């Protein structure tokens, strides 16, 4: 089933109440039962068990038919007429009673409600991605963006459960960080939150919950009941009023939808936004960390560094690079582990071999704890747990390998080894109980190994001997009656029977009891045959019942080890991440960064980690260095033409800092990273059509987010700010923004721009420096060297880039003519008093791009228009005309000629 299935959880228009009541009174008992269940789940598609398959009815059937492409059929529904239905195999409303013993209609009830945020199926879950359900609790009235709100998340497929309180301003960043599949909101808050989160472009489904669910007392009691504790102090969340409300709503929703044991959710963890960088929407998008501009994982940072061998390792690695650390000791803990496995290649290869045989422990134990795991998945758990002693041994071997460079760096691997716990008792129990090659389904039988349970072995012997007895009876009766074609058969209606063709009916013994007459034969039974039938059939039922009981007991025993297995899974995921980062460092020649608390940012020969892997064979990436601090070179103004590499250089610096604080080696010859508290980017231009926002408005929103949130310890990457509006406005905003960052924020900043006028700032602001991307001119052509050096760029080379893009020569030739005319034209402001930007003059058109404030008021700088340059031939004729010697008649003729050319 593909992801579109989840859209079935959307609200749907159903039959009016009065008509439903009328239909209930006229429909069959089955349809009455259906409607009784349906009224309890009005906002979901109800999948109704009908024997061996599921069906949907009425409006649900139309929806599922349309969305899933299932053929719509019809079935009679008594006097109420025919009802639309569509059949497919998904469990929601199950038969909870054995049809064989049912008195009247079989009892049914909903055992699970499948929604995007509570999925377990491997067919809809992405292995390398968490599937989060998020709940948001807002105060009764939102007064400002700094208002505190509750935020809780759970991944039911792994048991991860967390809670925090953040400001409303930070909510969008949390949503983009967790990328939830479903968001729980109070009914009154849905519209408000959808507007607030529109910028995240989240694909999550919003599910409304009743107001009474999001109450502190109810949430607190719900959490206490689940964790079976007297208070929440042991989890460190007791004082989070709004957080407890959000977390309580999550647990309420899980209880309502799952109808099963949730023992794998062992604890709830508070998390703090102060522990890690919470990247905003723009930065996560612009740096293409886990998703590219095209919406895929190709060409992302994750795609380059992901060498993980386990699903939980891949999910954790995504979190590491999506939430870089702000804790120096934790950063170095990870870096020490990577250093060890880079140096010890043989240990790394052994670990990769072991990790590649380990499946998804987190989701496996979640299935086991919720009663969803099948026999093969139990064997898979056994196989994983058997590898833990070997894994510990391989890790421990690193400590005894002599390597001078690793002195003091082995504690990371030692801690991982010590945290892994052996679960021998469970491994032995599973091995003794489950057959070597069991079927996937319990109903198929043959799950429990022979010798595990004496009662089961005895019943199996009875069943086997009974079948042998029936085979011998057929042979015996053929010999006794002389009917060679006599056979003993079986069906669900009559059980075992003796079948004799009509041609031999004279030979039928008198003790045979006729049961059924067929076209060509008669069927009979005997008391002896019925007695053995009861034994055989009862034995098979007893075998299935006993095997199910024994398997459920074993599954419950495994579930009791959930906390221990989840603990192992987290440490194996950590080991997998460190191993992956070491493999990436070795493959791509990364180096260990030096991360500290200073304000330095020095990268020698840095490279873009993604672009360097996408270059054609034989082409090498041109590295660049950068040095930033907050006392001397705080803001670098970087000029250069399009395609020269300005944007790539900015992203490269951002990704290197991000990798370093995630605990990874970096693509550089050397790197000293003064730890940042956040990375802000304003790169690229795009409309937000869904919110009615223009390119420029989006740009200004992102710029506002930066100046309102950045601190002295932040890293700011700005690319072409101001280009979405007129040149005058654009350069004014860019100029003022640079001044603000320099004077008010003090953050390390890279500002790539086409506005060469900004280079003047270096002469006025002490911590602003000019850099350029080098190019070489060869006639009308330019060669981009992709090298960033001190200095300023004199030209934008826009026309040359247009020629390279394939614009017609006629068009580019005309552009050159217009450019020459612009360069010959000078438009200067009339008053330059009272403004430190008076030295700014256009490098080309040579006109001021700022409004000047004089004593008599504001004077708008005159702007040259393209209409003045519409026809250069007319200008040429006028210029050549000798007005002093021209007669009035000649002047009139010339004027008429010019008029004709204009029209």
PDB file of N, CA, C and O in Angstrom, residues 120-175:
ATOM      1  N   UNK A 120       2.635   1.309  11.489  1.00  0.00           N
ATOM      2  CA  UNK A 120       3.606   0.267  11.817  1.00  0.00           C
ATOM      3  C   UNK A 120       4.080  -0.496  10.580  1.00  0.00           C
ATOM      4  O   UNK A 120       5.127  -1.131  10.613  1.00  0.00           O
ATOM      5  N   UNK A 121       3.308  -0.461   9.530  1.00  0.00           N
ATOM      6  CA  UNK A 121       3.575  -1.307   8.375  1.00  0.00           C
ATOM      7  C   UNK A 121       4.883  -0.943   7.683  1.00  0.00           C
ATOM      8  O   UNK A 121       5.153   0.228   7.407  1.00  0.00           O
ATOM      9  N   UNK A 122       5.686  -1.963   7.395  1.00  0.00           N
ATOM     10  CA  UNK A 122       6.936  -1.746   6.672  1.00  0.00           C
ATOM     11  C   UNK A 122       6.688  -1.212   5.265  1.00  0.00           C
ATOM     12  O   UNK A 122       7.575  -0.616   4.658  1.00  0.00           O
ATOM     13  N   UNK A 123       5.476  -1.449   4.753  1.00  0.00           N
ATOM     14  CA  UNK A 123       5.175  -1.014   3.390  1.00  0.00           C
ATOM     15  C   UNK A 123       4.953   0.485   3.289  1.00  0.00           C
ATOM     16  O   UNK A 123       5.042   1.049   2.211  1.00  0.00           O
ATOM     17  N   UNK A 124       4.642   1.132   4.400  1.00  0.00           N
ATOM     18  CA  UNK A 124       4.411   2.578   4.355  1.00  0.00           C
ATOM     19  C   UNK A 124       5.473   3.371   5.102  1.00  0.00           C
ATOM     20  O   UNK A 124       5.550   4.587   4.947  1.00  0.00           O
ATOM     21  N   UNK A 125       6.287   2.722   5.907  1.00  0.00           N
ATOM     22  CA  UNK A 125       7.340   3.412   6.653  1.00  0.00           C
ATOM     23  C   UNK A 125       8.639   3.418   5.854  1.00  0.00           C
ATOM     24  O   UNK A 125       9.006   2.419   5.245  1.00  0.00           O
ATOM     25  N   UNK A 126       9.315   4.562   5.888  1.00  0.00           N
ATOM     26  CA  UNK A 126      10.623   4.678   5.266  1.00  0.00           C
ATOM     27  C   UNK A 126      11.673   4.234   6.284  1.00  0.00           C
ATOM     28  O   UNK A 126      11.733   4.746   7.405  1.00  0.00           O
ATOM     29  N   UNK A 127      12.507   3.261   5.911  1.00  0.00           N
ATOM     30  CA  UNK A 127      13.463   2.684   6.860  1.00  0.00           C
ATOM     31  C   UNK A 127      14.400   3.719   7.463  1.00  0.00           C
ATOM     32  O   UNK A 127      14.719   3.666   8.649  1.00  0.00           O
ATOM     33  N   UNK A 128      14.855   4.664   6.647  1.00  0.00           N
ATOM     34  CA  UNK A 128      15.866   5.617   7.103  1.00  0.00           C
ATOM     35  C   UNK A 128      15.259   6.913   7.619  1.00  0.00           C
ATOM     36  O   UNK A 128      15.953   7.918   7.730  1.00  0.00           O
ATOM     37  N   UNK A 129      13.975   6.890   7.942  1.00  0.00           N
ATOM     38  CA  UNK A 129      13.315   8.110   8.393  1.00  0.00           C
ATOM     39  C   UNK A 129      12.351   7.804   9.520  1.00  0.00           C
ATOM     40  O   UNK A 129      11.579   6.853   9.449  1.00  0.00           O
ATOM     41  N   UNK A 130      12.402   8.619  10.568  1.00  0.00           N
ATOM     42  CA  UNK A 130      11.440   8.482  11.656  1.00  0.00           C
ATOM     43  C   UNK A 130      10.053   8.891  11.174  1.00  0.00           C
ATOM     44  O   UNK A 130       9.915   9.691  10.247  1.00  0.00           O
ATOM     45  N   UNK A 131       9.051   8.343  11.826  1.00  0.00           N
ATOM     46  CA  UNK A 131       7.658   8.666  11.494  1.00  0.00           C
ATOM     47  C   UNK A 131       7.028   9.291  12.733  1.00  0.00           C
ATOM     48  O   UNK A 131       6.525   8.596  13.612  1.00  0.00           O
ATOM     49  N   UNK A 132       7.078  10.629  12.795  1.00  0.00           N
ATOM     50  CA  UNK A 132       6.690  11.315  14.019  1.00  0.00           C
ATOM     51  C   UNK A 132       5.228  11.773  14.006  1.00  0.00           C
ATOM     52  O   UNK A 132       4.716  12.265  12.996  1.00  0.00           O
ATOM     53  N   UNK A 133       4.610  11.603  15.153  1.00  0.00           N
ATOM     54  CA  UNK A 133       3.333  12.216  15.473  1.00  0.00           C
ATOM     55  C   UNK A 133       3.641  13.347  16.438  1.00  0.00           C
ATOM     56  O   UNK A 133       4.329  13.136  17.444  1.00  0.00           O
ATOM     57  N   UNK A 134       3.177  14.549  16.147  1.00  0.00           N
ATOM     58  CA  UNK A 134       3.475  15.725  16.965  1.00  0.00           C
ATOM     59  C   UNK A 134       2.182  16.293  17.523  1.00  0.00           C
ATOM     60  O   UNK A 134       1.142  16.289  16.857  1.00  0.00           O
ATOM     61  N   UNK A 135       2.258  16.786  18.756  1.00  0.00           N
ATOM     62  CA  UNK A 135       1.124  17.459  19.380  1.00  0.00           C
ATOM     63  C   UNK A 135       1.561  18.850  19.818  1.00  0.00           C
ATOM     64  O   UNK A 135       2.665  19.029  20.333  1.00  0.00           O
ATOM     65  N   UNK A 136       0.687  19.826  19.598  1.00  0.00           N
ATOM     66  CA  UNK A 136       0.985  21.220  19.949  1.00  0.00           C
ATOM     67  C   UNK A 136      -0.087  21.727  20.899  1.00  0.00           C
ATOM     68  O   UNK A 136      -1.285  21.619  20.620  1.00  0.00           O
ATOM     69  N   UNK A 137       0.345  22.270  22.036  1.00  0.00           N
ATOM     70  CA  UNK A 137      -0.585  22.828  23.025  1.00  0.00           C
ATOM     71  C   UNK A 137      -0.338  24.323  23.134  1.00  0.00           C
ATOM     72  O   UNK A 137       0.744  24.748  23.553  1.00  0.00           O
ATOM     73  N   UNK A 138      -1.312  25.109  22.756  1.00  0.00           N
ATOM     74  CA  UNK A 138      -1.223  26.561  22.830  1.00  0.00           C
ATOM     75  C   UNK A 138      -1.957  27.072  24.058  1.00  0.00           C
ATOM     76  O   UNK A 138      -2.944  26.469  24.491  1.00  0.00           O
ATOM     77  N   UNK A 139      -1.475  28.189  24.625  1.00  0.00           N
ATOM     78  CA  UNK A 139      -2.244  28.792  25.721  1.00  0.00           C
ATOM     79  C   UNK A 139      -3.575  29.301  25.203  1.00  0.00           C
ATOM     80  O   UNK A 139      -3.824  29.339  23.998  1.00  0.00           O
ATOM     81  N   UNK A 140      -4.432  29.712  26.105  1.00  0.00           N
ATOM     82  CA  UNK A 140      -5.794  30.086  25.708  1.00  0.00           C
ATOM     83  C   UNK A 140      -5.821  31.241  24.727  1.00  0.00           C
ATOM     84  O   UNK A 140      -6.690  31.316  23.870  1.00  0.00           O
ATOM     85  N   UNK A 141      -4.863  32.146  24.846  1.00  0.00           N
ATOM     86  CA  UNK A 141      -4.823  33.283  23.919  1.00  0.00           C
ATOM     87  C   UNK A 141      -3.370  33.597  23.578  1.00  0.00           C
ATOM     88  O   UNK A 141      -2.542  33.786  24.465  1.00  0.00           O
ATOM     89  N   UNK A 142      -3.065  33.628  22.293  1.00  0.00           N
ATOM     90  CA  UNK A 142      -1.702  33.937  21.854  1.00  0.00           C
ATOM     91  C   UNK A 142      -1.529  35.446  21.807  1.00  0.00           C
ATOM     92  O   UNK A 142      -2.216  36.138  21.042  1.00  0.00           O
ATOM     93  N   UNK A 143      -0.615  35.947  22.634  1.00  0.00           N
ATOM     94  CA  UNK A 143      -0.412  37.397  22.690  1.00  0.00           C
ATOM     95  C   UNK A 143       0.738  37.854  21.816  1.00  0.00           C
ATOM     96  O   UNK A 143       0.710  38.941  21.249  1.00  0.00           O
ATOM     97  N   UNK A 144       1.782  37.033  21.694  1.00  0.00           N
ATOM     98  CA  UNK A 144       2.961  37.451  20.929  1.00  0.00           C
ATOM     99  C   UNK A 144       3.717  36.227  20.465  1.00  0.00           C
ATOM    100  O   UNK A 144       3.494  35.112  20.935  1.00  0.00           O
ATOM    101  N   UNK A 145       4.636  36.453  19.521  1.00  0.00           N
ATOM    102  CA  UNK A 145       5.408  35.336  18.974  1.00  0.00           C
ATOM    103  C   UNK A 145       6.332  34.720  20.000  1.00  0.00           C
ATOM    104  O   UNK A 145       6.812  33.609  19.829  1.00  0.00           O
ATOM    105  N   UNK A 146       6.580  35.453  21.112  1.00  0.00           N
ATOM    106  CA  UNK A 146       7.426  34.907  22.166  1.00  0.00           C
ATOM    107  C   UNK A 146       6.662  34.088  23.183  1.00  0.00           C
ATOM    108  O   UNK A 146       7.240  33.608  24.163  1.00  0.00           O
ATOM    109  N   UNK A 147       5.375  33.899  22.964  1.00  0.00           N
ATOM    110  CA  UNK A 147       4.531  33.123  23.878  1.00  0.00           C
ATOM    111  C   UNK A 147       5.003  31.677  23.946  1.00  0.00           C
ATOM    112  O   UNK A 147       5.347  31.065  22.940  1.00  0.00           O
ATOM    113  N   UNK A 148       5.005  31.094  25.144  1.00  0.00           N
ATOM    114  CA  UNK A 148       5.425  29.705  25.326  1.00  0.00           C
ATOM    115  C   UNK A 148       4.303  28.754  24.918  1.00  0.00           C
ATOM    116  O   UNK A 148       3.134  28.992  25.226  1.00  0.00           O
ATOM    117  N   UNK A 149       4.679  27.660  24.239  1.00  0.00           N
ATOM    118  CA  UNK A 149       3.710  26.634  23.836  1.00  0.00           C
ATOM    119  C   UNK A 149       4.283  25.259  24.197  1.00  0.00           C
ATOM    120  O   UNK A 149       5.487  25.109  24.408  1.00  0.00           O
ATOM    121  N   UNK A 150       3.404  24.269  24.250  1.00  0.00           N
ATOM    122  CA  UNK A 150       3.839  22.894  24.510  1.00  0.00           C
ATOM    123  C   UNK A 150       4.051  22.149  23.209  1.00  0.00           C
ATOM    124  O   UNK A 150       3.286  22.314  22.249  1.00  0.00           O
ATOM    125  N   UNK A 151       5.081  21.316  23.175  1.00  0.00           N
ATOM    126  CA  UNK A 151       5.425  20.565  21.951  1.00  0.00           C
ATOM    127  C   UNK A 151       5.849  19.164  22.366  1.00  0.00           C
ATOM    128  O   UNK A 151       6.758  18.988  23.172  1.00  0.00           O
ATOM    129  N   UNK A 152       5.161  18.160  21.835  1.00  0.00           N
ATOM    130  CA  UNK A 152       5.501  16.776  22.154  1.00  0.00           C
ATOM    131  C   UNK A 152       5.504  15.948  20.877  1.00  0.00           C
ATOM    132  O   UNK A 152       4.770  16.252  19.932  1.00  0.00           O
ATOM    133  N   UNK A 153       6.356  14.930  20.847  1.00  0.00           N
ATOM    134  CA  UNK A 153       6.444  14.078  19.663  1.00  0.00           C
ATOM    135  C   UNK A 153       6.599  12.622  20.089  1.00  0.00           C
ATOM    136  O   UNK A 153       7.081  12.315  21.179  1.00  0.00           O
ATOM    137  N   UNK A 154       6.171  11.717  19.219  1.00  0.00           N
ATOM    138  CA  UNK A 154       6.366  10.292  19.446  1.00  0.00           C
ATOM    139  C   UNK A 154       6.561   9.615  18.097  1.00  0.00           C
ATOM    140  O   UNK A 154       5.962  10.017  17.099  1.00  0.00           O
ATOM    141  N   UNK A 155       7.434   8.627  18.061  1.00  0.00           N
ATOM    142  CA  UNK A 155       7.520   7.708  16.924  1.00  0.00           C
ATOM    143  C   UNK A 155       7.074   6.362  17.466  1.00  0.00           C
ATOM    144  O   UNK A 155       7.836   5.674  18.141  1.00  0.00           O
ATOM    145  N   UNK A 156       5.823   6.008  17.194  1.00  0.00           N
ATOM    146  CA  UNK A 156       5.281   4.778  17.768  1.00  0.00           C
ATOM    147  C   UNK A 156       5.997   3.551  17.230  1.00  0.00           C
ATOM    148  O   UNK A 156       6.024   2.504  17.873  1.00  0.00           O
ATOM    149  N   UNK A 157       6.607   3.679  16.062  1.00  0.00           N
ATOM    150  CA  UNK A 157       7.298   2.526  15.476  1.00  0.00           C
ATOM    151  C   UNK A 157       8.630   2.238  16.150  1.00  0.00           C
ATOM    152  O   UNK A 157       9.203   1.171  15.950  1.00  0.00           O
ATOM    153  N   UNK A 158       9.137   3.184  16.959  1.00  0.00           N
ATOM    154  CA  UNK A 158      10.411   2.964  17.664  1.00  0.00           C
ATOM    155  C   UNK A 158      10.284   3.139  19.173  1.00  0.00           C
ATOM    156  O   UNK A 158      11.165   2.724  19.920  1.00  0.00           O
ATOM    157  N   UNK A 159       9.204   3.781  19.636  1.00  0.00           N
ATOM    158  CA  UNK A 159       9.022   4.011  21.073  1.00  0.00           C
ATOM    159  C   UNK A 159       9.615   5.312  21.566  1.00  0.00           C
ATOM    160  O   UNK A 159       9.566   5.597  22.762  1.00  0.00           O
ATOM    161  N   UNK A 160      10.158   6.135  20.680  1.00  0.00           N
ATOM    162  CA  UNK A 160      10.759   7.406  21.081  1.00  0.00           C
ATOM    163  C   UNK A 160       9.662   8.410  21.422  1.00  0.00           C
ATOM    164  O   UNK A 160       8.756   8.643  20.628  1.00  0.00           O
ATOM    165  N   UNK A 161       9.764   9.038  22.601  1.00  0.00           N
ATOM    166  CA  UNK A 161       8.717   9.931  23.105  1.00  0.00           C
ATOM    167  C   UNK A 161       9.400  11.101  23.796  1.00  0.00           C
ATOM    168  O   UNK A 161      10.214  10.904  24.693  1.00  0.00           O
ATOM    169  N   UNK A 162       9.103  12.324  23.350  1.00  0.00           N
ATOM    170  CA  UNK A 162       9.759  13.492  23.929  1.00  0.00           C
ATOM    171  C   UNK A 162       8.821  14.661  24.087  1.00  0.00           C
ATOM    172  O   UNK A 162       7.735  14.717  23.499  1.00  0.00           O
ATOM    173  N   UNK A 163       9.239  15.629  24.899  1.00  0.00           N
ATOM    174  CA  UNK A 163       8.406  16.792  25.169  1.00  0.00           C
ATOM    175  C   UNK A 163       9.289  17.988  25.488  1.00  0.00           C
ATOM    176  O   UNK A 163      10.395  17.842  26.023  1.00  0.00           O
ATOM    177  N   UNK A 164       8.807  19.171  25.140  1.00  0.00           N
ATOM    178  CA  UNK A 164       9.517  20.403  25.477  1.00  0.00           C
ATOM    179  C   UNK A 164       8.524  21.547  25.467  1.00  0.00           C
ATOM    180  O   UNK A 164       7.343  21.390  25.121  1.00  0.00           O
ATOM    181  N   UNK A 165       9.002  22.708  25.842  1.00  0.00           N
ATOM    182  CA  UNK A 165       8.240  23.943  25.700  1.00  0.00           C
ATOM    183  C   UNK A 165       9.111  24.931  24.941  1.00  0.00           C
ATOM    184  O   UNK A 165      10.279  25.131  25.280  1.00  0.00           O
ATOM    185  N   UNK A 166       8.556  25.531  23.906  1.00  0.00           N
ATOM    186  CA  UNK A 166       9.288  26.474  23.067  1.00  0.00           C
ATOM    187  C   UNK A 166       8.419  27.706  22.868  1.00  0.00           C
ATOM    188  O   UNK A 166       7.255  27.731  23.255  1.00  0.00           O
ATOM    189  N   UNK A 167       8.999  28.720  22.267  1.00  0.00           N
ATOM    190  CA  UNK A 167       8.211  29.898  21.945  1.00  0.00           C
ATOM    191  C   UNK A 167       7.478  29.668  20.623  1.00  0.00           C
ATOM    192  O   UNK A 167       7.891  28.835  19.813  1.00  0.00           O
ATOM    193  N   UNK A 168       6.434  30.415  20.428  1.00  0.00           N
ATOM    194  CA  UNK A 168       5.672  30.293  19.185  1.00  0.00           C
ATOM    195  C   UNK A 168       6.555  30.587  17.980  1.00  0.00           C
ATOM    196  O   UNK A 168       6.394  29.987  16.923  1.00  0.00           O
ATOM    197  N   UNK A 169       7.527  31.497  18.145  1.00  0.00           N
ATOM    198  CA  UNK A 169       8.434  31.845  17.054  1.00  0.00           C
ATOM    199  C   UNK A 169       9.285  30.645  16.643  1.00  0.00           C
ATOM    200  O   UNK A 169       9.664  30.498  15.485  1.00  0.00           O
ATOM    201  N   UNK A 170       9.586  29.767  17.596  1.00  0.00           N
ATOM    202  CA  UNK A 170      10.451  28.621  17.320  1.00  0.00           C
ATOM    203  C   UNK A 170       9.694  27.400  16.784  1.00  0.00           C
ATOM    204  O   UNK A 170      10.309  26.414  16.406  1.00  0.00           O
ATOM    205  N   UNK A 171       8.368  27.483  16.766  1.00  0.00           N
ATOM    206  CA  UNK A 171       7.569  26.316  16.405  1.00  0.00           C
ATOM    207  C   UNK A 171       7.860  25.824  14.989  1.00  0.00           C
ATOM    208  O   UNK A 171       7.998  24.616  14.762  1.00  0.00           O
ATOM    209  N   UNK A 172       7.940  26.738  14.032  1.00  0.00           N
ATOM    210  CA  UNK A 172       8.184  26.333  12.642  1.00  0.00           C
ATOM    211  C   UNK A 172       9.501  25.577  12.516  1.00  0.00           C
ATOM    212  O   UNK A 172       9.593  24.591  11.778  1.00  0.00           O
ATOM    213  N   UNK A 173      10.526  26.018  13.255  1.00  0.00           N
ATOM    214  CA  UNK A 173      11.822  25.337  13.199  1.00  0.00           C
ATOM    215  C   UNK A 173      11.717  23.928  13.777  1.00  0.00           C
ATOM    216  O   UNK A 173      12.361  22.989  13.282  1.00  0.00           O
ATOM    217  N   UNK A 174      10.920  23.760  14.834  1.00  0.00           N
ATOM    218  CA  UNK A 174      10.730  22.431  15.403  1.00  0.00           C
ATOM    219  C   UNK A 174      10.004  21.516  14.420  1.00  0.00           C
ATOM    220  O   UNK A 174      10.351  20.339  14.273  1.00  0.00           O
ATOM    221  N   UNK A 175       9.026  22.051  13.733  1.00  0.00           N
ATOM    222  CA  UNK A 175       8.284  21.251  12.757  1.00  0.00           C
ATOM    223  C   UNK A 175       9.203  20.813  11.628  1.00  0.00           C
ATOM    224  O   UNK A 175       9.190  19.645  11.208  1.00  0.00           O
TER     225      UNK A 175
END
